[in-house]
XYZ file of C-alpha atoms in Angstrom:
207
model
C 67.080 105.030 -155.755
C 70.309 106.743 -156.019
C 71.045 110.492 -155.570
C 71.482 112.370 -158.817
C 75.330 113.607 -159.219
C 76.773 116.314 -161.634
C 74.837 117.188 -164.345
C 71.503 115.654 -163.054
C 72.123 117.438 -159.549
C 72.633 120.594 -160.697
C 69.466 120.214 -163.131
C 67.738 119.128 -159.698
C 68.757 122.183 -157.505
C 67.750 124.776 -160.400
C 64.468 123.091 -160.265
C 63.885 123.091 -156.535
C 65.684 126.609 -156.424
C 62.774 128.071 -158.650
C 60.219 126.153 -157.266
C 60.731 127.419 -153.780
C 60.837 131.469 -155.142
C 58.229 130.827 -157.519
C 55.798 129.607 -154.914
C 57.401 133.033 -152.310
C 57.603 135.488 -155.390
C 55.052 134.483 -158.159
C 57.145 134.013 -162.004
C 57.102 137.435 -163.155
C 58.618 138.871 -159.922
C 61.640 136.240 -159.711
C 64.650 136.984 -160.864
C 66.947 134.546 -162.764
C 70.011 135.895 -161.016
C 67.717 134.267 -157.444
C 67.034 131.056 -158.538
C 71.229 130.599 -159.512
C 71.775 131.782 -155.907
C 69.598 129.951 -154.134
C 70.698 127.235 -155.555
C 74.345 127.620 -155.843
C 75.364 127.217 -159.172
C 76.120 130.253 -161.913
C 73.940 131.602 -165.114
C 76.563 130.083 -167.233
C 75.654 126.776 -165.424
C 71.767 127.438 -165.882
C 71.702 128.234 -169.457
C 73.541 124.659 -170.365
C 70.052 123.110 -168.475
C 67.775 125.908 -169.022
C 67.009 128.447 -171.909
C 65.445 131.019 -169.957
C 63.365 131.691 -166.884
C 60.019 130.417 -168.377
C 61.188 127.262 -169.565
C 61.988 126.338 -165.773
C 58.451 126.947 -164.598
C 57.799 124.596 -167.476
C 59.341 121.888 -166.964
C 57.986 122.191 -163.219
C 54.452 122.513 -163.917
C 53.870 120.430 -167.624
C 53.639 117.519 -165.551
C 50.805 119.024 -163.501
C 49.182 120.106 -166.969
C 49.000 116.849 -169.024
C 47.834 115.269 -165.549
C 44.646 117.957 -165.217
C 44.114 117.252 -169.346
C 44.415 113.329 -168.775
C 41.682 113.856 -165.908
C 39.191 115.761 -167.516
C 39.339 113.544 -171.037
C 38.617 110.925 -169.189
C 36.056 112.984 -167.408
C 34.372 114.275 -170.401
C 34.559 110.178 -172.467
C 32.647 108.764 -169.485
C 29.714 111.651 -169.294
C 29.179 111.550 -173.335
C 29.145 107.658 -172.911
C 26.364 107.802 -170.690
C 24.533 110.310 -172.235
C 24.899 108.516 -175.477
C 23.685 105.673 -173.590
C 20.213 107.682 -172.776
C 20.718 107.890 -169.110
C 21.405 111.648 -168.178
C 20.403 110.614 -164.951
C 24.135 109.630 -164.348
C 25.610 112.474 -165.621
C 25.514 113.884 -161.970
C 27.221 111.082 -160.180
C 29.711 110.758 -162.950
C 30.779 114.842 -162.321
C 30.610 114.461 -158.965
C 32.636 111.041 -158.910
C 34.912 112.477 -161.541
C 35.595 115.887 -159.394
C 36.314 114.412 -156.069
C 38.728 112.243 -158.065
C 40.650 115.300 -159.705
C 40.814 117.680 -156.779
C 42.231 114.950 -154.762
C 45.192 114.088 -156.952
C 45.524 117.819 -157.460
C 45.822 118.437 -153.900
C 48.620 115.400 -153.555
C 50.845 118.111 -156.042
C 49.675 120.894 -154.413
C 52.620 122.867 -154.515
C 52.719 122.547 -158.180
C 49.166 122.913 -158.743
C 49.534 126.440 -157.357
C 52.371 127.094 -159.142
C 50.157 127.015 -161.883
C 46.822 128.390 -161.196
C 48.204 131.126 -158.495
C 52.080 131.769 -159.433
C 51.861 131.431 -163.352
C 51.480 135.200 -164.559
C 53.807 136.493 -167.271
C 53.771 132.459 -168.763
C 52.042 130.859 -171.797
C 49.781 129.525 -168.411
C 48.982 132.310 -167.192
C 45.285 131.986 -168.213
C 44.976 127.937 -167.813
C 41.853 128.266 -165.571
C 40.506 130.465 -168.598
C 41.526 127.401 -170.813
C 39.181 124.742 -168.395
C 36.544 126.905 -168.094
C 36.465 127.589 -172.281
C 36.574 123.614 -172.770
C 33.553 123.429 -169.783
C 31.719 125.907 -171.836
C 32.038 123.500 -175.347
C 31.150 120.068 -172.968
C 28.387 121.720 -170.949
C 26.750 123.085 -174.114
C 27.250 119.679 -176.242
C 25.674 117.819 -172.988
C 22.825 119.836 -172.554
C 21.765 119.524 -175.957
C 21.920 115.973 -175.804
C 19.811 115.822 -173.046
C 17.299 118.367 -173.989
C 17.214 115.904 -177.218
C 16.507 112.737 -175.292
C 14.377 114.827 -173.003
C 11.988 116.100 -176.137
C 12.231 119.161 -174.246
C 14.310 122.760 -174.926
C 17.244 123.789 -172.879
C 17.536 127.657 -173.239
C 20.736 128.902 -170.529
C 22.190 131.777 -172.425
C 26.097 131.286 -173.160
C 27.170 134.240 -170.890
C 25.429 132.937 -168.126
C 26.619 128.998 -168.870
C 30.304 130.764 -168.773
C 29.870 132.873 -165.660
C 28.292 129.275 -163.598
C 31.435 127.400 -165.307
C 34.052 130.360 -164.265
C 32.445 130.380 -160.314
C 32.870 126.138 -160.544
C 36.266 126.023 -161.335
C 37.490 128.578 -159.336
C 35.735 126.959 -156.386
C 37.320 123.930 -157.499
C 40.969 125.786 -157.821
C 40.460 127.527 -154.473
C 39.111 124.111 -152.550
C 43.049 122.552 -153.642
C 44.769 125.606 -152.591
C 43.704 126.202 -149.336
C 43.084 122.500 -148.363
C 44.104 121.646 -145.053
C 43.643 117.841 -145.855
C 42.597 115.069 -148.181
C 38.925 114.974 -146.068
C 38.799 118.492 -146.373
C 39.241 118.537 -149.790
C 37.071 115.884 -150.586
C 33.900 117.058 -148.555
C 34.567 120.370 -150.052
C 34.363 119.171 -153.512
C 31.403 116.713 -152.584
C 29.282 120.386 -150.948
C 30.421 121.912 -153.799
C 29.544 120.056 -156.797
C 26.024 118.694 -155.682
C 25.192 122.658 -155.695
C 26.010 123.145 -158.969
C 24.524 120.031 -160.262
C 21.375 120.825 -158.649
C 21.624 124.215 -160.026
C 22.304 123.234 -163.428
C 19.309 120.642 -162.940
C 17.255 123.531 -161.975
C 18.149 125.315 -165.228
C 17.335 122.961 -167.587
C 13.721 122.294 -165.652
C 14.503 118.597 -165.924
């Protein structure tokens, strides 16, 4: 593959200018005036690839962000397929399955993963684990009352508490990527992880 010249090099050294300060100094305490340094080229040269600071940590995360959306649609089709199928009893493996899967990709762009889960504040993504956690709170409700239909049987978790469970899971999710030390690592992690909560959440719903 060939190296990227003029316009597409400078566009390249912006990008791994930011990257490296953003992941040192968080977005909202890097300074445009850095990035240009660090990477060797003047503002007049960044604004003809880059409208502003944010839009840098945008193009360097997005990527990261359709990938985690991709991943949990996919997620979320196979669990109501099976449930829709009457077998809740696979709901379990398919989180657990599904998890593992996701954390470990994540963890292969870790750098940019913690960009945006650690690094993001002052950005539209500042509050994307919020975002996961909101769309948890929709899929875990919609599944349990599919179950609890199947099931002939009531499934009463308040939605505070159902938020709070979701919140703890994702973070532990987040914070497994993060500080992995390795692909094993995370995967185990996730595997510990996971079967608690889906033993928890089986304990909720008494079935």
């Amino acid at each position: 593959m060939a190296e990227p010249t003029g316009y597409d090099l400078t566009h390249k050294k912006i990008l791994d200018s930011a990257k490296k300060i953003f992941l040192k100094k968080g977005y909202e305490k890097t300074n445009l005036r850095e990035i240009c340094a660090n990477a060797g080229v003047t503002t007049g040269a960044f604004y003809r690839h880059f409208k502003n600071k944010e839009a840098v940590f945008s193009e360097l995360v997005k990527p990261v962000v359709q990938l985690i959306h991709q991943m949990y649609s996919k997620i979320k089709k196979e669990s109501f397929d099976s449930l829709k199928k009457n077998h809740p009893e696979d709901l379990a493996k398919l989180n657990l399955n599904g998890a593992i899967e996701a954390t470990v990709l994540m963890y292969k762009k870790k750098k940019l993963f913690e960009l945006l889960t650690c690094k993001s504040y002052g950005t539209k993504y500042e509050n994307f684990i919020d975002t996961i956690v909101k769309m948890e709170d929709i899929n875990r409700k919609k599944s349990n009352a599919i179950i609890a239909e199947s099931k002939q049987k009531e499934v009463d978790i308040p939605d505070e508490a159902m938020h709070l469970l979701n919140h703890a899971y994702v973070s532990a999710l987040k914070d497994i990527i993060v500080h992995g030390k390795s692909e094993e690592y995370v995967r185990e992690n996730t595997k510990i992880v996971t079967e608690f909560f889906n033993e928890g959440w089986k304990k909720l719903r008494g079935f």
